[in-house]
CSV table of C-alpha atoms (C1' of nucleotides) in Angstrom, one decimal:
chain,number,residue,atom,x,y,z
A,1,UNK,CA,6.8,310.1,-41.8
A,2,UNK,CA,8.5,312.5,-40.2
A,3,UNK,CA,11.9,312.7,-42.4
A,4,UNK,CA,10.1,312.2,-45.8
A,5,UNK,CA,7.3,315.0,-45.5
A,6,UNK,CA,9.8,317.7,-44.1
A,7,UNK,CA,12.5,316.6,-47.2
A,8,UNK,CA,9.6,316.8,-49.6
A,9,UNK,CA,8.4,320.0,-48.3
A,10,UNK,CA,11.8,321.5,-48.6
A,11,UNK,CA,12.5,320.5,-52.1
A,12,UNK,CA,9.3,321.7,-53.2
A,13,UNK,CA,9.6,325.0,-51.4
A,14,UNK,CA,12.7,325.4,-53.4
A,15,UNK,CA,11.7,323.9,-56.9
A,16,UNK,CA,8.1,326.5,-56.1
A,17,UNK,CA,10.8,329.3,-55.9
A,18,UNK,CA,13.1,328.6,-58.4
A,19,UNK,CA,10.5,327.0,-61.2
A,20,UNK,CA,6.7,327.3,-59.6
A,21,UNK,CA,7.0,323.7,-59.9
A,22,UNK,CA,6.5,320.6,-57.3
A,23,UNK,CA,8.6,317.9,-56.9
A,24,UNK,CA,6.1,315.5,-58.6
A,25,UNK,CA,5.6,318.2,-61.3
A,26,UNK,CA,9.3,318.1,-61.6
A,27,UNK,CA,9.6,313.9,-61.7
A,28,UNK,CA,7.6,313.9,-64.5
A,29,UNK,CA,8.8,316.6,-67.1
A,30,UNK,CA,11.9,314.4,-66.3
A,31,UNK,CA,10.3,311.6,-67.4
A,32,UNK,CA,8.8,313.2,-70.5
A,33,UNK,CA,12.0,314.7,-71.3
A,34,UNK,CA,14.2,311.4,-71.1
A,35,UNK,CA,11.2,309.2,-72.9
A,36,UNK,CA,11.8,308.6,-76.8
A,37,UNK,CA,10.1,311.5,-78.2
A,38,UNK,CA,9.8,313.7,-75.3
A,39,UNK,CA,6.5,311.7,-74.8
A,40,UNK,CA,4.9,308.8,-73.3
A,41,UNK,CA,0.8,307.9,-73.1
A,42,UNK,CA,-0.6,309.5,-70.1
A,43,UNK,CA,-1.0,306.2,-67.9
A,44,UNK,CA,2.1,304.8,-68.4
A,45,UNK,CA,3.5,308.6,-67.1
A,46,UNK,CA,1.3,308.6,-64.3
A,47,UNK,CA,2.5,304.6,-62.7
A,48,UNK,CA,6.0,305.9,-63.6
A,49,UNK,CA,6.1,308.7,-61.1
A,50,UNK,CA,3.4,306.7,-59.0
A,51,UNK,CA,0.2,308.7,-59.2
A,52,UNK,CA,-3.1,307.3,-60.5
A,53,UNK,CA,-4.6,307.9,-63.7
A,54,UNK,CA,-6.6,310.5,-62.3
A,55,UNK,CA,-4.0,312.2,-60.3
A,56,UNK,CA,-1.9,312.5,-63.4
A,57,UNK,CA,-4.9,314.2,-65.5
A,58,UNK,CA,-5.0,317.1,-62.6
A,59,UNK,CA,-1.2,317.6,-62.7
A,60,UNK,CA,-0.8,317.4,-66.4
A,61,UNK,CA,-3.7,319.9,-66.5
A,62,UNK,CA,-1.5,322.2,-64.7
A,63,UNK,CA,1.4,321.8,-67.0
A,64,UNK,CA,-0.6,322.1,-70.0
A,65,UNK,CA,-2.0,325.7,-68.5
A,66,UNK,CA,2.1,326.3,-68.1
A,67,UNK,CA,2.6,325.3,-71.6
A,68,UNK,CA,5.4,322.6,-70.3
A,69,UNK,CA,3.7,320.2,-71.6
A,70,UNK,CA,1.2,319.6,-74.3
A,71,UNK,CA,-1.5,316.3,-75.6
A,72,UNK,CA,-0.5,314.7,-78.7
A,73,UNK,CA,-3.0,311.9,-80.1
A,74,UNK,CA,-2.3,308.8,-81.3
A,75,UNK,CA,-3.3,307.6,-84.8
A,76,UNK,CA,-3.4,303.9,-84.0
A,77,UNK,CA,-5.5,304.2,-80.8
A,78,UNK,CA,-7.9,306.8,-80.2
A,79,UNK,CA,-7.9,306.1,-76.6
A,80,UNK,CA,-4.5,307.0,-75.6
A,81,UNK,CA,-3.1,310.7,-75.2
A,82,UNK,CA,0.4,311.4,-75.2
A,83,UNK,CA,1.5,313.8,-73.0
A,84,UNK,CA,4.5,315.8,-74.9
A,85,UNK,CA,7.0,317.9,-73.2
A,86,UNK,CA,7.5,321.3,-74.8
A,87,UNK,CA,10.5,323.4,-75.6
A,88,UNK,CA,9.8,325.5,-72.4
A,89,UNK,CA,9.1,322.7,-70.9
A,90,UNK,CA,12.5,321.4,-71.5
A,91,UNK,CA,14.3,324.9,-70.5
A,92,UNK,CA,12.2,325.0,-67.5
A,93,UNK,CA,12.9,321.7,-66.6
A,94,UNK,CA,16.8,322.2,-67.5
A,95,UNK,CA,16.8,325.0,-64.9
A,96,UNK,CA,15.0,323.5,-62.3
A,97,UNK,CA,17.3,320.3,-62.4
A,98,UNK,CA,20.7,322.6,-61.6
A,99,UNK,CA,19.0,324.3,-58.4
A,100,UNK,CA,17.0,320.7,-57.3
A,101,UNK,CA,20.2,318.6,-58.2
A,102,UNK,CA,21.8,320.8,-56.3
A,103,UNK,CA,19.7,320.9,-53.2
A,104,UNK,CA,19.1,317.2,-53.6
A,105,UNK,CA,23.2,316.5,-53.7
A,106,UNK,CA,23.7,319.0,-50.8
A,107,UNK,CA,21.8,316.7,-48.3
A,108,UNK,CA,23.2,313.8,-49.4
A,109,UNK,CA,27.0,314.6,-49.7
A,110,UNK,CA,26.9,316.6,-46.3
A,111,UNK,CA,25.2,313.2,-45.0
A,112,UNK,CA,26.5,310.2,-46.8
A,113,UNK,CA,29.9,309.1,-48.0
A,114,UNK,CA,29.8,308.2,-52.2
A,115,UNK,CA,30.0,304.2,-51.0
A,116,UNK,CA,26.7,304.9,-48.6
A,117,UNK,CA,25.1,306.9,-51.7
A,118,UNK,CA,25.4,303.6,-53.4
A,119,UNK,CA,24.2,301.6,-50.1
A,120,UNK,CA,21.0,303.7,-49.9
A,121,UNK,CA,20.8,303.3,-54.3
A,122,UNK,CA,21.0,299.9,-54.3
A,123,UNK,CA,19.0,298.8,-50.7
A,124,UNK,CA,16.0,301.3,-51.0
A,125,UNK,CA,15.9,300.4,-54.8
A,126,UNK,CA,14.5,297.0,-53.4
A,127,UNK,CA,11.8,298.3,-52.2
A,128,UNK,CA,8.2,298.2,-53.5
A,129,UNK,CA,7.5,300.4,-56.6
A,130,UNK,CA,11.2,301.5,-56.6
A,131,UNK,CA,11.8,299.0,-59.3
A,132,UNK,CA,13.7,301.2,-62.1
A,133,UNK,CA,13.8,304.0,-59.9
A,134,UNK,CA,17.2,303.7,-59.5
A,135,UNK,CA,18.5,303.8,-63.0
A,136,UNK,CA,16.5,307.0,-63.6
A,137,UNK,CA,18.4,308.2,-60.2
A,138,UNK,CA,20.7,310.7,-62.1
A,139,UNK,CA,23.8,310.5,-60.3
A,140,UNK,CA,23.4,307.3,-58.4
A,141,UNK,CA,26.9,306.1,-58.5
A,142,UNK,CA,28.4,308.8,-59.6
A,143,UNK,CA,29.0,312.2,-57.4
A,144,UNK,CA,32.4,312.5,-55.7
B,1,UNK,CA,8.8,308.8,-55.1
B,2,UNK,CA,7.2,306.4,-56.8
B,3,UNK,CA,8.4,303.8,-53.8
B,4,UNK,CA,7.1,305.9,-50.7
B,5,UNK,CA,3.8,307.2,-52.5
B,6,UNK,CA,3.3,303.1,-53.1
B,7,UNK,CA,4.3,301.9,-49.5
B,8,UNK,CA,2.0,304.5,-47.3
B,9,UNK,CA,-0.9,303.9,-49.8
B,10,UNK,CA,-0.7,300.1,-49.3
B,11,UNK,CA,0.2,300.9,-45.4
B,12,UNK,CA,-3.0,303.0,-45.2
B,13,UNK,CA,-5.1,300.4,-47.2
B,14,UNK,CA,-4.1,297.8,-44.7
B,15,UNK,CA,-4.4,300.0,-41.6
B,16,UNK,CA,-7.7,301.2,-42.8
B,17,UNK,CA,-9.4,297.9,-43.3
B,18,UNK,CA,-7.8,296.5,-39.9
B,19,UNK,CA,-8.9,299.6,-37.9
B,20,UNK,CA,-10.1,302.4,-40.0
B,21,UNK,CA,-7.5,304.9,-38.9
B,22,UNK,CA,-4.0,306.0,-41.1
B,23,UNK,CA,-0.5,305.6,-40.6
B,24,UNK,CA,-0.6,309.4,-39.3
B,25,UNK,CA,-2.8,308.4,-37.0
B,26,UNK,CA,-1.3,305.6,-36.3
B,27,UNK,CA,1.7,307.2,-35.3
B,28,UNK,CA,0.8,309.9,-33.5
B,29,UNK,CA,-1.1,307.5,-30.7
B,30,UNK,CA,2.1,305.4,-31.1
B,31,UNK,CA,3.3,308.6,-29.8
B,32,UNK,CA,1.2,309.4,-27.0
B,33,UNK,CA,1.1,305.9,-26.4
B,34,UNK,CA,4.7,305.9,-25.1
B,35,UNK,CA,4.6,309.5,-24.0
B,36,UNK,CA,4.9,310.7,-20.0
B,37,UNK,CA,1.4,310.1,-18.9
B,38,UNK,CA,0.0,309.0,-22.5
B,39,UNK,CA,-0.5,312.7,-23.5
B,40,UNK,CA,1.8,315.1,-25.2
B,41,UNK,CA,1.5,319.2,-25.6
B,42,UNK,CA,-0.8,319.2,-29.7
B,43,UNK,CA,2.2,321.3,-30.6
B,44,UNK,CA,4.9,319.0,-29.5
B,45,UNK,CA,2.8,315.9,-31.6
B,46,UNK,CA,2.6,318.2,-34.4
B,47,UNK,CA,6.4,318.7,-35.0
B,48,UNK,CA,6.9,314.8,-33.7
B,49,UNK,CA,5.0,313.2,-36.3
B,50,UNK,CA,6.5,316.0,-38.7
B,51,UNK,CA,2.7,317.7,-39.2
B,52,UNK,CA,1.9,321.3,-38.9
B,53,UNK,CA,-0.3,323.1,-35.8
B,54,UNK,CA,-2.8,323.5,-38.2
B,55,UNK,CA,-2.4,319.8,-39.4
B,56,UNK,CA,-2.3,318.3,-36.2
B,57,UNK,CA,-5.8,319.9,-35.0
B,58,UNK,CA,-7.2,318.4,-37.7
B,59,UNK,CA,-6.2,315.0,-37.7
B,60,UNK,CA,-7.3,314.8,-33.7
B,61,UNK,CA,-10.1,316.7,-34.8
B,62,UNK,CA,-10.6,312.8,-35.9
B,63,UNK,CA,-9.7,311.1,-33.5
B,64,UNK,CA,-11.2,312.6,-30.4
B,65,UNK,CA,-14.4,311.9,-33.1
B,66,UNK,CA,-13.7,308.1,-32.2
B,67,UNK,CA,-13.0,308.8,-29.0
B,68,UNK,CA,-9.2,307.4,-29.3
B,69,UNK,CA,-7.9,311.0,-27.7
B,70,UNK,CA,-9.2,313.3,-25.8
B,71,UNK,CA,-8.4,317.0,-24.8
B,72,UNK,CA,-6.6,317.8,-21.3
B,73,UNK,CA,-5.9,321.8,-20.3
B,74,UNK,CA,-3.0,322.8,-18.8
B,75,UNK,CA,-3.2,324.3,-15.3
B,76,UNK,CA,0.0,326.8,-15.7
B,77,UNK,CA,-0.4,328.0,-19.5
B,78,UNK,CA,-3.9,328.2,-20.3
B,79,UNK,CA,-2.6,328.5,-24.1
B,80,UNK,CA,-1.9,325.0,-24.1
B,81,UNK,CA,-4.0,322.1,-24.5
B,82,UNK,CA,-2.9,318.6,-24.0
B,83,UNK,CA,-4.1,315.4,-26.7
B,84,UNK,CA,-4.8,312.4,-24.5
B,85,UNK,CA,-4.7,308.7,-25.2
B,86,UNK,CA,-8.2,306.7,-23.9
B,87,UNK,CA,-8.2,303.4,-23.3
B,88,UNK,CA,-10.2,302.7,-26.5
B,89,UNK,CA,-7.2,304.6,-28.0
B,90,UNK,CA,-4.4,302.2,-26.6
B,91,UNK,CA,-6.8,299.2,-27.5
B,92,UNK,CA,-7.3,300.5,-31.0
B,93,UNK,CA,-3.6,301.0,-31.3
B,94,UNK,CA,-2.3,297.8,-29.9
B,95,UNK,CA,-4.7,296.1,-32.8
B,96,UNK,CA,-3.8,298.3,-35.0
B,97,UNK,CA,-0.1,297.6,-34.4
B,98,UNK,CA,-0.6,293.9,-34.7
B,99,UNK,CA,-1.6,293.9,-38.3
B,100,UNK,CA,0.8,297.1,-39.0
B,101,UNK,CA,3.9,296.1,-37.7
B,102,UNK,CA,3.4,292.3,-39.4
B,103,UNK,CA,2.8,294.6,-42.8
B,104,UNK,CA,5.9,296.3,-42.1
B,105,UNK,CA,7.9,293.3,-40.7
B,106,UNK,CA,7.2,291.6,-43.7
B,107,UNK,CA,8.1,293.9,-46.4
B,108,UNK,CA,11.1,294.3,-45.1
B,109,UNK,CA,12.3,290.8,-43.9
B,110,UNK,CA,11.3,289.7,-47.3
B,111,UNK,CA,13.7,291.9,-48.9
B,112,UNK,CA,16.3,292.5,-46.5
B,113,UNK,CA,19.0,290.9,-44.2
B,114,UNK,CA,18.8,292.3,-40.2
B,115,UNK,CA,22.3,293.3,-40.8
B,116,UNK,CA,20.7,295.6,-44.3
B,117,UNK,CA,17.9,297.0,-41.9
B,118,UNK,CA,20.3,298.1,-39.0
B,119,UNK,CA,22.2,300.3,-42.3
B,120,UNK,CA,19.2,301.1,-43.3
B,121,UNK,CA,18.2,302.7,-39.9
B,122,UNK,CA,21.5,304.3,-39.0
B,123,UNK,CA,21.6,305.5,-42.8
B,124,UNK,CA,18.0,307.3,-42.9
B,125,UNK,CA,18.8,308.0,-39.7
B,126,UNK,CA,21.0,310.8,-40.8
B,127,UNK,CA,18.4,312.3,-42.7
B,128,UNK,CA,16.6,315.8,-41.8
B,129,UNK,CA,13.7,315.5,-39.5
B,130,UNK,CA,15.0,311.8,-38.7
B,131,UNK,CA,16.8,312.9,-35.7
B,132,UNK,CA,14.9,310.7,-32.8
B,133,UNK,CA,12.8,309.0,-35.5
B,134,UNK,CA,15.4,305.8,-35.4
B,135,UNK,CA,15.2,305.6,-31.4
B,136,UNK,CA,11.3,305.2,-31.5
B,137,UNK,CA,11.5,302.3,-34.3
B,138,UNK,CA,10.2,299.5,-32.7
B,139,UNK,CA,12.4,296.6,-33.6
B,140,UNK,CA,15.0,298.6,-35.5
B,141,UNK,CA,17.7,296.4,-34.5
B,142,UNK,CA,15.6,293.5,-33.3
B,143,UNK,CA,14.0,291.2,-35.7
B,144,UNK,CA,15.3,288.2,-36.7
C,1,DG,C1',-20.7,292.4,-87.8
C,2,DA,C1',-22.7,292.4,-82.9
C,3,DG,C1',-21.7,291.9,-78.3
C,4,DC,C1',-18.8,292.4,-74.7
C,5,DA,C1',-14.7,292.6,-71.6
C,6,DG,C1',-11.1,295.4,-70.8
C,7,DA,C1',-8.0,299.7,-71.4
C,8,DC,C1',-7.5,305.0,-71.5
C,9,DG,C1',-8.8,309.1,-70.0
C,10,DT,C1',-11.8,312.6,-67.4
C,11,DT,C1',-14.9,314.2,-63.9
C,12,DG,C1',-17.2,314.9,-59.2
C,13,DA,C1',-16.9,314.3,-54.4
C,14,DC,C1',-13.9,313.8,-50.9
C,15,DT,C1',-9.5,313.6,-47.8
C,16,DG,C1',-5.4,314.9,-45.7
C,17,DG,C1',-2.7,318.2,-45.5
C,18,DT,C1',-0.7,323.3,-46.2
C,19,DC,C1',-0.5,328.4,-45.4
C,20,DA,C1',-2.1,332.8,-43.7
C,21,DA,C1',-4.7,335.1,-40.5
C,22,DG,C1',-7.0,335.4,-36.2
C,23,DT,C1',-7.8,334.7,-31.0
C,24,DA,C1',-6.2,334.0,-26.4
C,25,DT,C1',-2.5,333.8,-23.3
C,26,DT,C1',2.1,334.3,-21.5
C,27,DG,C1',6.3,336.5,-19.9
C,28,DA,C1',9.8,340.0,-20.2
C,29,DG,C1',11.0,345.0,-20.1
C,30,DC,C1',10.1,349.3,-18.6
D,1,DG,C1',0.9,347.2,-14.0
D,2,DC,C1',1.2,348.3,-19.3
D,3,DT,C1',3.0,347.1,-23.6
D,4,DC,C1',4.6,344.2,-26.7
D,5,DA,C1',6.7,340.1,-28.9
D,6,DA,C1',6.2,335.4,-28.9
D,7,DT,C1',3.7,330.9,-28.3
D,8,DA,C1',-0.4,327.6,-28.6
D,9,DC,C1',-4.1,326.6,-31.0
D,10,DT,C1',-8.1,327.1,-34.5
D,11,DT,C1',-10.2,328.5,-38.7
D,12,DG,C1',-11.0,329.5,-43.7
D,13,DA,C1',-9.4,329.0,-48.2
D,14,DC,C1',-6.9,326.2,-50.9
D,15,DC,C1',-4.0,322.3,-53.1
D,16,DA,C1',-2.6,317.7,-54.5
D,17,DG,C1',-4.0,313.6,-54.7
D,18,DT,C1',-7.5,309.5,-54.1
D,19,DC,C1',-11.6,306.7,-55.4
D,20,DA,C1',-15.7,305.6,-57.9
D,21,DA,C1',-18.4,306.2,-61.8
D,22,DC,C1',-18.6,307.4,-66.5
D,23,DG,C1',-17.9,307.8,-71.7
D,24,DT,C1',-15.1,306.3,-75.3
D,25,DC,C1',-12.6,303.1,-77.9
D,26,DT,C1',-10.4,298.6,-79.0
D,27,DG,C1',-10.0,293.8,-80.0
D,28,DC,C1',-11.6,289.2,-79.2
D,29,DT,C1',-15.2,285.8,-79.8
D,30,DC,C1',-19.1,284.0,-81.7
DNA sequence: GAGCAGACGTTGACTGGTCAAGTATTGAGC
DNA sequence: GCTCAATACTTGACCAGTCAACGTCTGCTC
C-alpha cells in the first residue's frame, strides 16, 4: 500500500508539474503513441493501461478537452471509437517522457543494481495483469 | 500499473464479499491490531498505511460506523486522539485475514519460488515509503 | 429478414482518496 | 503569562475511478 501510493503520488506530482498530466494519463498517450496508427479502439486502450471501459471514457474526455488526443470512427463497425493521439499529443507526451523517465530511472538506479532491474522486470512481470507489461517497460534491460 | 490496479481490485472484491471492509481497512486494523495496546495516534496510522490526515479520518469515519475502532483521547495532548481496535474489530480482522492472506498466499505461491518471494521482499523493500513495510509482512520469509 | 445475444461506448450515482483551509491545542521564547 | 509557530485533527470541494444501467450496433441463427 504504503510504497505504491506515495511512488504514484510522486510521479504524478511531477508529471502534473512538468505536463498537467497523471501517470495514467501519461500510460496511455504512450500507448496511443506506440500503437500502429497512433490509435487503438477505446476498450482495448482502457484493459491495456487497466482501467474499465468507463474509467477510460472520463480520462479520454480529459485528453480530448487537452486536444492530446482525438475520436476517430471506424467504417467497418459503428460501434467502436478509436481514440487517436495528436501531434501535441505526441510533443506533450515526448516531453513528459524525459522528466518521468528521468524520475522513474532516478529511483531505480539509486536503489537497484542493472541485474536487480531485470530481477524485478522479469519476477513482477509474473504477476496478474502484468502480462506484456514488461515489453512496453521502456528500458527494462537496458540502463547502465 | 495495469498489474497493481488488477491485484487490489481483485483483493478488495475478495475482502469485500468475505467481510465487507477493503484492503485499507484491512491494513490499518492489521496495524492497530499489532500496535502497543491495539491503538495507534490517527496521525501515526495515517502515514503507516501511507494515507493522508485527512484520509485517515475518513476511512475510520468507517470503521468506528461498524464498530471495528473506536476513539480514545489522550490525557497529556488534548490535540490527539487515539483509533482503537474493539473486539469485534480483532474478530472481523482475524476472518478477514483468513480468506486474505489465503488470496494472497496463493497468488504468489502459484507463481513464485520462497527463495523469488524473499528477493522479492528485500527488493521492494528498498523502495520509498517501504521502509518497515517488509518487517510487518506476515510470512515474508516463511511459507513454504 | 426478424430476433436475439453479445460487444462498444456513455452516463449517473457513488466511493475512496486528495488538497486547502479551518479549529483547537501545545510548547518554546521572550 | 503572551505570542507565535507547529502539530493533530476535521471539513468542504474536488478528482479519478468504479459499477450498474442504458442505447446502439453487429452478426449469428432460424
Amino acid at each position: 500500500m504504503g510504497a505504491h501510493a506515495a511512488m504514484t503520488r510522486s510521479f504524478n506530482a511531477d508529471l502534473q508539474a512538468s505536463s498537467a498530466i497523471t501517470v495514467t494519463d501519461f500510460e496511455a498517450l504512450r500507448r496511443l503513441a506506440s500503437a500502429e496508427g497512433g490509435r487503438m479502439r477505446r476498450v482495448d486502450l482502457a484493459t491495456a493501461v487497466g482501467l474499465t471501459a468507463s474509467g477510460m471514457t472520463r480520462l479520454l474526455d480529459g485528453l480530448e478537452r487537452a486536444a492530446l488526443v482525438c475520436k476517430e470512427h471506424c467504417s467497418s463497425d459503428a460501434r467502436v471509437t478509436y481514440a487517436a493521439i495528436t501531434d501535441t499529443g505526441r510533443a506533450l507526451l515526448h516531453t513528459a517522457a524525459e522528466s518521468h523517465l528521468e524520475a522513474l530511472a532516478a529511483i531505480f538506479s539509486e536503489r537497484f543494481s542493472p541485474a536487480e532491474v531485470d530481477q524485478l522486470v522479469t519476477l513482477l512481470g509474473r504477476l496478474p495483469g502484468a502480462e506484456e507489461d514488461a515489453s512496453s517497460c521502456p528500458g527494462a534491460a537496458a540502463e547502465g
